[in-house]
Structure formats: structure tokens, C-alpha cells
Amino acid sequence: MSPLNATPTDSALLRQAFGCFPSGVTAVCALDSGTPVGMAASTFTPVSLSPALISVCVQDTSTTWPKLRRRGRVGVSVLAEGQDTICRALASKEGDRFAGVDWDADDDGGVYIHGASLWLNCSLHAELPGGDHTIVLLEIHGLKAEPDREPLVFHHSRFRRLAVS
């Protein structure tokens, strides 16, 4: 093995390195004055069983998170295979992110994407600074899982499929 690079300060190199870790993709969404607001987050992690907590990391420059954090509840949808177009729409900086996206809202104002493999009704538990991101801890109040749906996998800036062996 060749020596490791010195302390990485090049953000392009770091992005490439972080891309070596495959991740799922979530949609974090809620109603804001009756209109769906949401974003894609690939930095989703289960955190705790008691209390039931998950985390997502949000760029400090996000203009969507400030709208979502004011909501009492948010819906988190773990996107499934074939929902890459939805992911791209929710990650877009322009246009209607929900155009052509099938979704439902619950009585708490959480918005859920049809066809996802997991839906979580969450509230903000805590926010922690994390460099140029905020680590958002969300408490789970309700869930519905479809474990037989294949996941949407993001790896090296591309969507991939899991292989069955």
C-alpha cells in the first residue's frame, strides 16, 4: 500500500473519498403553509433505539432546512430503487421539487414519498455543529416499513443497484 495523503484539505479530494462509502438516500419533507417543502439527504443514519433517533446532516448553506426545522413534524422517506429521478428533483436548487412526485401528507404535516421503502414521522430532537454541516437528530414518532423494496444506493456520485449473490 502506498502512503496515505497528508491531512486532506482539498474539498474535491474529500468528496471523492467520501463517495467510496455507499449510502441510501432519504427525502426529508413537510408541509409549509400547505405546500410541500423537502430535500434529499444521503447522510442518514439510525442513531438510537431508546429514544428512537435518526440523524441527517444538512449543509449550513441549505435554504430548505430552515423551513423544515420550524415545522413540528417532518416526514422522512427512505427512497427505493428506481426513485433516482425523485432524488434529483428534491436535490435541485431550481424549479418545483415536487413536480411529478407522488406524495401524501399526514395530519402532523409530514410529507411522504410514494414507493419509498420506509416512512418515518419525526420531530427535531437536537442540532449539533459539524464543520460545514449541521448534524440533525430527529426523534421517530411513527413508522411504516416495506423491507422487500430494494434500496436506492448512492455511490461515487451515481445511483447503483445491490447485487444478489
Tab-separated table of N, CA and C in Angstrom:
chain	number	residue	atom	x	y	z
A	1	MET	N	0.845	-1.175	0.000
A	1	MET	CA	0.000	0.000	0.000
A	1	MET	C	0.888	1.235	0.000
A	2	SER	N	0.549	2.199	-0.819
A	2	SER	CA	1.311	3.442	-0.840
A	2	SER	C	0.937	4.281	0.382
A	3	PRO	N	1.792	5.240	0.744
A	3	PRO	CA	1.490	6.067	1.917
A	3	PRO	C	0.204	6.869	1.710
A	4	LEU	N	-0.460	7.142	2.819
A	4	LEU	CA	-1.668	7.957	2.773
A	4	LEU	C	-1.308	9.402	2.500
A	5	ASN	N	-2.222	10.130	1.843
A	5	ASN	CA	-2.013	11.558	1.632
A	5	ASN	C	-1.981	12.258	2.981
A	6	ALA	N	-1.287	13.360	3.036
A	6	ALA	CA	-1.251	14.173	4.252
A	6	ALA	C	-2.660	14.673	4.550
A	7	THR	N	-2.812	15.432	5.597
A	7	THR	CA	-4.111	15.941	6.000
A	7	THR	C	-4.863	16.488	4.788
A	8	PRO	N	-5.999	15.890	4.463
A	8	PRO	CA	-6.730	16.310	3.262
A	8	PRO	C	-7.420	17.664	3.461
A	9	THR	N	-7.051	18.615	2.615
A	9	THR	CA	-7.688	19.929	2.668
A	9	THR	C	-8.394	20.251	1.362
A	10	ASP	N	-8.191	19.443	0.354
A	10	ASP	CA	-8.811	19.646	-0.950
A	10	ASP	C	-10.230	19.080	-0.905
A	11	SER	N	-11.239	19.955	-1.019
A	11	SER	CA	-12.628	19.500	-0.895
A	11	SER	C	-13.013	18.533	-2.009
A	12	ALA	N	-12.453	18.681	-3.211
A	12	ALA	CA	-12.753	17.746	-4.303
A	12	ALA	C	-12.211	16.352	-3.968
A	13	LEU	N	-11.017	16.291	-3.389
A	13	LEU	CA	-10.440	15.018	-2.989
A	13	LEU	C	-11.269	14.378	-1.874
A	14	LEU	N	-11.689	15.182	-0.923
A	14	LEU	CA	-12.522	14.663	0.167
A	14	LEU	C	-13.860	14.156	-0.358
A	15	ARG	N	-14.489	14.894	-1.270
A	15	ARG	CA	-15.766	14.467	-1.843
A	15	ARG	C	-15.592	13.119	-2.538
A	16	GLN	N	-14.491	12.977	-3.279
A	16	GLN	CA	-14.204	11.719	-3.964
A	16	GLN	C	-13.998	10.594	-2.940
A	17	ALA	N	-13.275	10.889	-1.890
A	17	ALA	CA	-13.028	9.882	-0.850
A	17	ALA	C	-14.325	9.479	-0.160
A	18	PHE	N	-15.150	10.451	0.222
A	18	PHE	CA	-16.417	10.143	0.888
A	18	PHE	C	-17.340	9.352	-0.029
A	19	GLY	N	-17.202	9.543	-1.343
A	19	GLY	CA	-18.008	8.818	-2.315
A	19	GLY	C	-17.698	7.333	-2.370
A	20	CYS	N	-16.605	6.918	-1.739
A	20	CYS	CA	-16.269	5.491	-1.687
A	20	CYS	C	-17.216	4.729	-0.763
A	21	PHE	N	-17.941	5.441	0.070
A	21	PHE	CA	-18.875	4.815	1.001
A	21	PHE	C	-20.283	4.880	0.412
A	22	PRO	N	-20.870	3.728	0.051
A	22	PRO	CA	-22.224	3.764	-0.491
A	22	PRO	C	-23.231	4.119	0.597
A	23	SER	N	-24.275	4.825	0.212
A	23	SER	CA	-25.295	5.211	1.184
A	23	SER	C	-26.674	5.120	0.555
A	24	GLY	N	-27.649	5.056	1.411
A	24	GLY	CA	-29.018	5.181	0.969
A	24	GLY	C	-29.337	6.654	0.802
A	25	VAL	N	-30.534	6.939	0.333
A	25	VAL	CA	-30.940	8.331	0.138
A	25	VAL	C	-32.312	8.525	0.774
A	26	THR	N	-32.453	9.603	1.513
A	26	THR	CA	-33.731	9.919	2.137
A	26	THR	C	-34.282	11.222	1.585
A	27	ALA	N	-35.586	11.363	1.737
A	27	ALA	CA	-36.265	12.620	1.453
A	27	ALA	C	-36.808	13.117	2.783
A	28	VAL	N	-36.456	14.330	3.167
A	28	VAL	CA	-36.929	14.935	4.409
A	28	VAL	C	-37.889	16.040	3.988
A	29	CYS	N	-39.180	15.886	4.343
A	29	CYS	CA	-40.201	16.761	3.766
A	29	CYS	C	-41.293	17.096	4.769
A	30	ALA	N	-41.935	18.246	4.559
A	30	ALA	CA	-43.067	18.667	5.379
A	30	ALA	C	-43.895	19.676	4.599
A	31	LEU	N	-45.092	19.916	5.102
A	31	LEU	CA	-45.930	20.973	4.538
A	31	LEU	C	-45.558	22.293	5.179
A	32	ASP	N	-45.449	23.320	4.374
A	32	ASP	CA	-45.189	24.679	4.845
A	32	ASP	C	-46.265	25.553	4.223
A	33	SER	N	-47.215	25.990	5.024
A	33	SER	CA	-48.367	26.767	4.532
A	33	SER	C	-49.103	26.000	3.433
A	34	GLY	N	-49.237	24.673	3.623
A	34	GLY	CA	-49.982	23.846	2.689
A	34	GLY	C	-49.209	23.388	1.468
A	35	THR	N	-47.975	23.823	1.320
A	35	THR	CA	-47.147	23.468	0.169
A	35	THR	C	-46.025	22.540	0.626
A	36	PRO	N	-45.764	21.448	-0.134
A	36	PRO	CA	-44.678	20.558	0.282
A	36	PRO	C	-43.313	21.215	0.089
A	37	VAL	N	-42.461	21.026	1.088
A	37	VAL	CA	-41.085	21.506	1.076
A	37	VAL	C	-40.229	20.308	1.435
A	38	GLY	N	-39.134	20.111	0.718
A	38	GLY	CA	-38.315	18.959	1.043
A	38	GLY	C	-36.949	19.002	0.417
A	39	MET	N	-36.126	18.064	0.867
A	39	MET	CA	-34.762	17.964	0.370
A	39	MET	C	-34.325	16.508	0.410
A	40	ALA	N	-33.332	16.189	-0.384
A	40	ALA	CA	-32.708	14.870	-0.362
A	40	ALA	C	-31.538	14.909	0.616
A	41	ALA	N	-31.346	13.799	1.322
A	41	ALA	CA	-30.217	13.687	2.252
A	41	ALA	C	-29.659	12.275	2.178
A	42	SER	N	-28.393	12.158	1.811
A	42	SER	CA	-27.760	10.841	1.740
A	42	SER	C	-26.956	10.535	3.001
A	43	THR	N	-27.002	11.430	3.963
A	43	THR	CA	-26.255	11.236	5.200
A	43	THR	C	-27.203	10.836	6.328
A	44	PHE	N	-28.020	9.844	6.075
A	44	PHE	CA	-28.994	9.304	7.018
A	44	PHE	C	-28.342	8.190	7.826
A	45	THR	N	-28.544	8.212	9.141
A	45	THR	CA	-28.005	7.163	9.996
A	45	THR	C	-28.964	6.871	11.145
A	46	PRO	N	-29.305	5.598	11.362
A	46	PRO	CA	-30.002	5.253	12.606
A	46	PRO	C	-29.054	5.528	13.772
A	47	VAL	N	-29.569	6.113	14.851
A	47	VAL	CA	-28.711	6.515	15.960
A	47	VAL	C	-29.016	5.751	17.242
A	48	SER	N	-30.290	5.659	17.623
A	48	SER	CA	-30.631	5.124	18.937
A	48	SER	C	-31.981	4.415	18.884
A	49	LEU	N	-32.103	3.347	19.677
A	49	LEU	CA	-33.381	2.657	19.806
A	49	LEU	C	-34.233	3.266	20.912
A	50	SER	N	-33.575	3.796	21.958
A	50	SER	CA	-34.323	4.378	23.075
A	50	SER	C	-33.595	5.614	23.584
A	51	PRO	N	-34.060	6.801	23.235
A	51	PRO	CA	-35.230	7.051	22.396
A	51	PRO	C	-34.917	6.718	20.933
A	52	ALA	N	-35.973	6.550	20.158
A	52	ALA	CA	-35.826	6.227	18.737
A	52	ALA	C	-35.341	7.475	18.003
A	53	LEU	N	-34.071	7.453	17.569
A	53	LEU	CA	-33.464	8.617	16.927
A	53	LEU	C	-32.776	8.226	15.632
A	54	ILE	N	-32.823	9.132	14.662
A	54	ILE	CA	-32.039	9.046	13.440
A	54	ILE	C	-31.286	10.357	13.291
A	55	SER	N	-30.327	10.378	12.374
A	55	SER	CA	-29.647	11.634	12.080
A	55	SER	C	-29.575	11.842	10.579
A	56	VAL	N	-29.573	13.098	10.189
A	56	VAL	CA	-29.241	13.517	8.832
A	56	VAL	C	-28.304	14.709	8.985
A	57	CYS	N	-27.431	14.875	8.012
A	57	CYS	CA	-26.522	16.016	8.031
A	57	CYS	C	-26.942	16.974	6.928
A	58	VAL	N	-27.030	18.237	7.281
A	58	VAL	CA	-27.535	19.264	6.373
A	58	VAL	C	-26.472	20.336	6.194
A	59	GLN	N	-26.208	20.690	4.934
A	59	GLN	CA	-25.246	21.768	4.668
A	59	GLN	C	-25.716	23.053	5.344
A	60	ASP	N	-24.770	23.781	5.920
A	60	ASP	CA	-25.110	25.044	6.583
A	60	ASP	C	-25.676	26.070	5.612
A	61	THR	N	-25.425	25.900	4.317
A	61	THR	CA	-25.935	26.835	3.311
A	61	THR	C	-27.339	26.466	2.821
A	62	SER	N	-27.918	25.390	3.344
A	62	SER	CA	-29.244	24.957	2.898
A	62	SER	C	-30.286	26.044	3.148
A	63	THR	N	-31.102	26.295	2.152
A	63	THR	CA	-32.226	27.223	2.326
A	63	THR	C	-33.508	26.455	2.646
A	64	THR	N	-33.477	25.132	2.510
A	64	THR	CA	-34.648	24.302	2.786
A	64	THR	C	-34.730	23.927	4.257
A	65	TRP	N	-33.609	23.558	4.866
A	65	TRP	CA	-33.641	23.124	6.258
A	65	TRP	C	-34.255	24.178	7.189
A	66	PRO	N	-33.955	25.466	7.064
A	66	PRO	CA	-34.597	26.439	7.958
A	66	PRO	C	-36.130	26.397	7.879
A	67	LYS	N	-36.686	26.099	6.717
A	67	LYS	CA	-38.138	25.971	6.583
A	67	LYS	C	-38.634	24.709	7.274
A	68	LEU	N	-37.901	23.612	7.104
A	68	LEU	CA	-38.318	22.345	7.697
A	68	LEU	C	-38.180	22.342	9.214
A	69	ARG	N	-37.130	22.942	9.725
A	69	ARG	CA	-36.878	22.889	11.168
A	69	ARG	C	-37.945	23.619	11.971
A	70	ARG	N	-38.674	24.542	11.336
A	70	ARG	CA	-39.763	25.273	12.011
A	70	ARG	C	-41.034	24.433	12.125
A	71	ARG	N	-41.120	23.371	11.361
A	71	ARG	CA	-42.304	22.517	11.369
A	71	ARG	C	-42.282	21.639	12.615
A	72	GLY	N	-43.423	21.323	13.157
A	72	GLY	CA	-43.488	20.448	14.320
A	72	GLY	C	-43.038	19.036	13.995
A	73	ARG	N	-43.397	18.586	12.808
A	73	ARG	CA	-43.042	17.238	12.377
A	73	ARG	C	-42.566	17.280	10.933
A	74	VAL	N	-41.695	16.348	10.596
A	74	VAL	CA	-41.253	16.156	9.218
A	74	VAL	C	-41.423	14.682	8.874
A	75	GLY	N	-41.633	14.419	7.611
A	75	GLY	CA	-41.664	13.051	7.123
A	75	GLY	C	-40.315	12.714	6.518
A	76	VAL	N	-39.804	11.553	6.854
A	76	VAL	CA	-38.562	11.073	6.262
A	76	VAL	C	-38.915	9.823	5.466
A	77	SER	N	-38.633	9.850	4.171
A	77	SER	CA	-38.881	8.709	3.295
A	77	SER	C	-37.539	8.164	2.834
A	78	VAL	N	-37.302	6.877	3.086
A	78	VAL	CA	-36.086	6.233	2.596
A	78	VAL	C	-36.404	5.769	1.175
A	79	LEU	N	-35.757	6.402	0.202
A	79	LEU	CA	-36.090	6.161	-1.198
A	79	LEU	C	-35.675	4.762	-1.649
A	80	ALA	N	-36.454	4.236	-2.594
A	80	ALA	CA	-36.249	2.883	-3.094
A	80	ALA	C	-35.638	2.916	-4.489
A	81	GLU	N	-35.166	1.753	-4.913
A	81	GLU	CA	-34.593	1.616	-6.247
A	81	GLU	C	-35.575	2.171	-7.280
A	82	GLY	N	-35.050	2.904	-8.252
A	82	GLY	CA	-35.881	3.493	-9.292
A	82	GLY	C	-36.368	4.891	-8.960
A	83	GLN	N	-36.085	5.381	-7.756
A	83	GLN	CA	-36.532	6.720	-7.375
A	83	GLN	C	-35.416	7.754	-7.505
A	84	ASP	N	-34.445	7.479	-8.376
A	84	ASP	CA	-33.338	8.409	-8.573
A	84	ASP	C	-33.813	9.735	-9.153
A	85	THR	N	-34.840	9.725	-10.004
A	85	THR	CA	-35.370	10.969	-10.559
A	85	THR	C	-35.961	11.838	-9.447
A	86	ILE	N	-36.651	11.202	-8.506
A	86	ILE	CA	-37.211	11.925	-7.358
A	86	ILE	C	-36.088	12.520	-6.523
A	87	CYS	N	-35.044	11.750	-6.306
A	87	CYS	CA	-33.901	12.240	-5.539
A	87	CYS	C	-33.296	13.473	-6.196
A	88	ARG	N	-33.090	13.396	-7.516
A	88	ARG	CA	-32.517	14.546	-8.233
A	88	ARG	C	-33.429	15.765	-8.129
A	89	ALA	N	-34.738	15.554	-8.232
A	89	ALA	CA	-35.688	16.669	-8.137
A	89	ALA	C	-35.611	17.317	-6.756
A	90	LEU	N	-35.563	16.490	-5.700
A	90	LEU	CA	-35.514	17.031	-4.340
A	90	LEU	C	-34.175	17.688	-4.020
A	91	ALA	N	-33.132	17.331	-4.744
A	91	ALA	CA	-31.813	17.935	-4.545
A	91	ALA	C	-31.621	19.186	-5.400
A	92	SER	N	-32.553	19.442	-6.309
A	92	SER	CA	-32.416	20.562	-7.235
A	92	SER	C	-32.503	21.906	-6.517
A	93	LYS	N	-31.770	22.863	-7.033
A	93	LYS	CA	-31.807	24.227	-6.487
A	93	LYS	C	-32.855	25.084	-7.196
A	94	GLU	N	-33.408	24.568	-8.298
A	94	GLU	CA	-34.353	25.360	-9.100
A	94	GLU	C	-35.620	24.573	-9.365
A	95	GLY	N	-36.697	25.302	-9.648
A	95	GLY	CA	-37.951	24.689	-10.068
A	95	GLY	C	-38.740	24.081	-8.925
A	96	ASP	N	-39.852	23.458	-9.282
A	96	ASP	CA	-40.739	22.801	-8.328
A	96	ASP	C	-40.188	21.410	-8.033
A	97	ARG	N	-39.662	21.211	-6.847
A	97	ARG	CA	-39.058	19.934	-6.482
A	97	ARG	C	-40.079	18.791	-6.463
A	98	PHE	N	-41.353	19.115	-6.324
A	98	PHE	CA	-42.380	18.081	-6.210
A	98	PHE	C	-43.162	17.863	-7.501
A	99	ALA	N	-42.767	18.514	-8.589
A	99	ALA	CA	-43.442	18.317	-9.877
A	99	ALA	C	-43.263	16.857	-10.304
A	100	GLY	N	-44.364	16.168	-10.532
A	100	GLY	CA	-44.322	14.781	-10.961
A	100	GLY	C	-44.004	13.784	-9.863
A	101	VAL	N	-43.921	14.226	-8.620
A	101	VAL	CA	-43.630	13.344	-7.491
A	101	VAL	C	-44.939	13.022	-6.773
A	102	ASP	N	-45.225	11.733	-6.619
A	102	ASP	CA	-46.408	11.315	-5.871
A	102	ASP	C	-46.079	11.317	-4.389
A	103	TRP	N	-46.893	12.013	-3.607
A	103	TRP	CA	-46.651	12.138	-2.178
A	103	TRP	C	-47.971	12.252	-1.436
A	104	ASP	N	-47.910	12.025	-0.142
A	104	ASP	CA	-49.037	12.218	0.769
A	104	ASP	C	-48.532	12.964	1.989
A	105	ALA	N	-49.437	13.651	2.644
A	105	ALA	CA	-49.117	14.324	3.903
A	105	ALA	C	-49.976	13.717	5.003
A	106	ASP	N	-49.428	13.675	6.218
A	106	ASP	CA	-50.224	13.204	7.349
A	106	ASP	C	-50.791	14.400	8.112
A	107	ASP	N	-51.559	14.136	9.149
A	107	ASP	CA	-52.193	15.204	9.926
A	107	ASP	C	-51.180	16.078	10.663
A	108	ASP	N	-49.959	15.560	10.865
A	108	ASP	CA	-48.900	16.328	11.533
A	108	ASP	C	-48.137	17.238	10.583
A	109	GLY	N	-48.421	17.128	9.267
A	109	GLY	CA	-47.727	17.953	8.285
A	109	GLY	C	-46.507	17.305	7.676
A	110	GLY	N	-46.206	16.067	8.062
A	110	GLY	CA	-45.105	15.343	7.436
A	110	GLY	C	-45.508	14.934	6.027
A	111	VAL	N	-44.570	15.004	5.104
A	111	VAL	CA	-44.814	14.635	3.709
A	111	VAL	C	-44.008	13.381	3.410
A	112	TYR	N	-44.658	12.408	2.743
A	112	TYR	CA	-44.060	11.108	2.475
A	112	TYR	C	-44.124	10.802	0.990
A	113	ILE	N	-43.048	10.267	0.449
A	113	ILE	CA	-42.926	9.953	-0.968
A	113	ILE	C	-43.482	8.551	-1.228
A	114	HIS	N	-44.411	8.441	-2.177
A	114	HIS	CA	-44.960	7.134	-2.559
A	114	HIS	C	-43.840	6.231	-3.064
A	115	GLY	N	-43.925	4.943	-2.767
A	115	GLY	CA	-42.981	3.964	-3.286
A	115	GLY	C	-41.687	3.836	-2.509
A	116	ALA	N	-41.534	4.607	-1.438
A	116	ALA	CA	-40.320	4.506	-0.622
A	116	ALA	C	-40.322	3.171	0.128
A	117	SER	N	-39.185	2.822	0.724
A	117	SER	CA	-39.112	1.569	1.474
A	117	SER	C	-39.367	1.761	2.969
A	118	LEU	N	-39.295	3.003	3.435
A	118	LEU	CA	-39.530	3.305	4.844
A	118	LEU	C	-40.024	4.736	4.965
A	119	TRP	N	-41.017	4.933	5.836
A	119	TRP	CA	-41.527	6.270	6.124
A	119	TRP	C	-41.451	6.476	7.631
A	120	LEU	N	-40.924	7.616	8.044
A	120	LEU	CA	-40.779	7.948	9.457
A	120	LEU	C	-41.410	9.303	9.738
A	121	ASN	N	-42.217	9.372	10.781
A	121	ASN	CA	-42.778	10.634	11.249
A	121	ASN	C	-41.855	11.096	12.374
A	122	CYS	N	-41.219	12.262	12.195
A	122	CYS	CA	-40.172	12.695	13.119
A	122	CYS	C	-40.357	14.137	13.578
A	123	SER	N	-39.751	14.429	14.715
A	123	SER	CA	-39.641	15.809	15.195
A	123	SER	C	-38.173	16.089	15.514
A	124	LEU	N	-37.838	17.365	15.528
A	124	LEU	CA	-36.469	17.773	15.819
A	124	LEU	C	-36.137	17.455	17.278
A	125	HIS	N	-35.068	16.710	17.492
A	125	HIS	CA	-34.610	16.358	18.836
A	125	HIS	C	-33.438	17.254	19.252
A	126	ALA	N	-32.483	17.457	18.321
A	126	ALA	CA	-31.309	18.293	18.618
A	126	ALA	C	-30.576	18.604	17.326
A	127	GLU	N	-29.784	19.658	17.372
A	127	GLU	CA	-28.890	20.023	16.273
A	127	GLU	C	-27.497	20.212	16.859
A	128	LEU	N	-26.507	19.689	16.146
A	128	LEU	CA	-25.127	19.785	16.593
A	128	LEU	C	-24.276	20.323	15.456
A	129	PRO	N	-23.312	21.202	15.757
A	129	PRO	CA	-22.433	21.686	14.690
A	129	PRO	C	-21.528	20.568	14.202
A	130	GLY	N	-21.307	20.540	12.892
A	130	GLY	CA	-20.433	19.531	12.297
A	130	GLY	C	-19.685	20.098	11.117
A	131	GLY	N	-18.741	20.981	11.367
A	131	GLY	CA	-17.981	21.598	10.269
A	131	GLY	C	-18.886	22.474	9.432
A	132	ASP	N	-18.956	22.187	8.112
A	132	ASP	CA	-19.804	22.994	7.227
A	132	ASP	C	-21.222	22.424	7.123
A	133	HIS	N	-21.539	21.487	8.012
A	133	HIS	CA	-22.870	20.889	8.089
A	133	HIS	C	-23.414	20.994	9.508
A	134	THR	N	-24.712	20.772	9.636
A	134	THR	CA	-25.368	20.626	10.925
A	134	THR	C	-25.836	19.189	11.026
A	135	ILE	N	-25.507	18.543	12.130
A	135	ILE	CA	-25.968	17.184	12.385
A	135	ILE	C	-27.327	17.311	13.062
A	136	VAL	N	-28.349	16.819	12.388
A	136	VAL	CA	-29.722	16.952	12.871
A	136	VAL	C	-30.174	15.608	13.431
A	137	LEU	N	-30.521	15.596	14.715
A	137	LEU	CA	-31.083	14.400	15.331
A	137	LEU	C	-32.600	14.536	15.316
A	138	LEU	N	-33.262	13.525	14.766
A	138	LEU	CA	-34.718	13.515	14.668
A	138	LEU	C	-35.269	12.355	15.493
A	139	GLU	N	-36.305	12.629	16.278
A	139	GLU	CA	-36.961	11.592	17.066
A	139	GLU	C	-38.110	11.006	16.261
A	140	ILE	N	-38.191	9.685	16.249
A	140	ILE	CA	-39.211	8.975	15.480
A	140	ILE	C	-40.473	8.802	16.334
A	141	HIS	N	-41.623	9.198	15.757
A	141	HIS	CA	-42.907	9.060	16.452
A	141	HIS	C	-43.809	8.022	15.795
A	142	GLY	N	-43.518	7.668	14.565
A	142	GLY	CA	-44.301	6.668	13.865
A	142	GLY	C	-43.528	6.186	12.657
A	143	LEU	N	-43.836	4.974	12.199
A	143	LEU	CA	-43.126	4.448	11.035
A	143	LEU	C	-43.974	3.435	10.289
A	144	LYS	N	-43.612	3.257	9.035
A	144	LYS	CA	-44.162	2.196	8.194
A	144	LYS	C	-43.018	1.732	7.308
A	145	ALA	N	-42.777	0.402	7.298
A	145	ALA	CA	-41.661	-0.149	6.543
A	145	ALA	C	-42.151	-1.113	5.473
A	146	GLU	N	-41.469	-1.089	4.335
A	146	GLU	CA	-41.673	-2.025	3.221
A	146	GLU	C	-40.315	-2.659	2.931
A	147	PRO	N	-39.859	-3.585	3.790
A	147	PRO	CA	-38.484	-4.097	3.690
A	147	PRO	C	-38.172	-4.882	2.419
A	148	ASP	N	-39.180	-5.309	1.667
A	148	ASP	CA	-38.912	-6.055	0.438
A	148	ASP	C	-38.592	-5.147	-0.750
A	149	ARG	N	-38.765	-3.838	-0.588
A	149	ARG	CA	-38.404	-2.917	-1.668
A	149	ARG	C	-36.902	-2.722	-1.671
A	150	GLU	N	-36.319	-2.807	-2.841
A	150	GLU	CA	-34.871	-2.630	-2.980
A	150	GLU	C	-34.506	-1.164	-2.721
A	151	PRO	N	-33.369	-0.911	-2.083
A	151	PRO	CA	-32.986	0.462	-1.752
A	151	PRO	C	-32.407	1.230	-2.937
A	152	LEU	N	-32.507	2.533	-2.862
A	152	LEU	CA	-31.788	3.414	-3.775
A	152	LEU	C	-30.399	3.600	-3.163
A	153	VAL	N	-29.365	3.237	-3.892
A	153	VAL	CA	-27.993	3.291	-3.381
A	153	VAL	C	-27.228	4.357	-4.145
A	154	PHE	N	-26.554	5.233	-3.404
A	154	PHE	CA	-25.754	6.308	-3.978
A	154	PHE	C	-24.287	6.014	-3.681
A	155	HIS	N	-23.477	5.934	-4.756
A	155	HIS	CA	-22.066	5.603	-4.604
A	155	HIS	C	-21.282	6.285	-5.719
A	156	HIS	N	-20.240	7.011	-5.356
A	156	HIS	CA	-19.403	7.739	-6.314
A	156	HIS	C	-20.235	8.617	-7.247
A	157	SER	N	-21.159	9.376	-6.649
A	157	SER	CA	-21.999	10.342	-7.376
A	157	SER	C	-22.905	9.691	-8.422
A	158	ARG	N	-23.164	8.405	-8.274
A	158	ARG	CA	-24.067	7.689	-9.180
A	158	ARG	C	-25.003	6.810	-8.373
A	159	PHE	N	-26.152	6.503	-8.956
A	159	PHE	CA	-27.080	5.570	-8.333
A	159	PHE	C	-26.715	4.162	-8.787
A	160	ARG	N	-26.749	3.227	-7.860
A	160	ARG	CA	-26.331	1.848	-8.129
A	160	ARG	C	-27.415	0.886	-7.665
A	161	ARG	N	-27.246	-0.379	-8.053
A	161	ARG	CA	-28.119	-1.446	-7.608
A	161	ARG	C	-27.312	-2.407	-6.745
A	162	LEU	N	-27.969	-2.996	-5.767
A	162	LEU	CA	-27.318	-4.035	-4.983
A	162	LEU	C	-27.336	-5.328	-5.781
A	163	ALA	N	-26.267	-6.066	-5.737
A	163	ALA	CA	-26.199	-7.364	-6.414
A	163	ALA	C	-26.656	-8.447	-5.457
A	164	VAL	N	-27.351	-9.429	-5.973
A	164	VAL	CA	-27.791	-10.562	-5.180
A	164	VAL	C	-26.837	-11.707	-5.458
A	165	SER	N	-26.328	-12.307	-4.377
A	165	SER	CA	-25.390	-13.425	-4.573
A	165	SER	C	-25.980	-14.719	-4.087
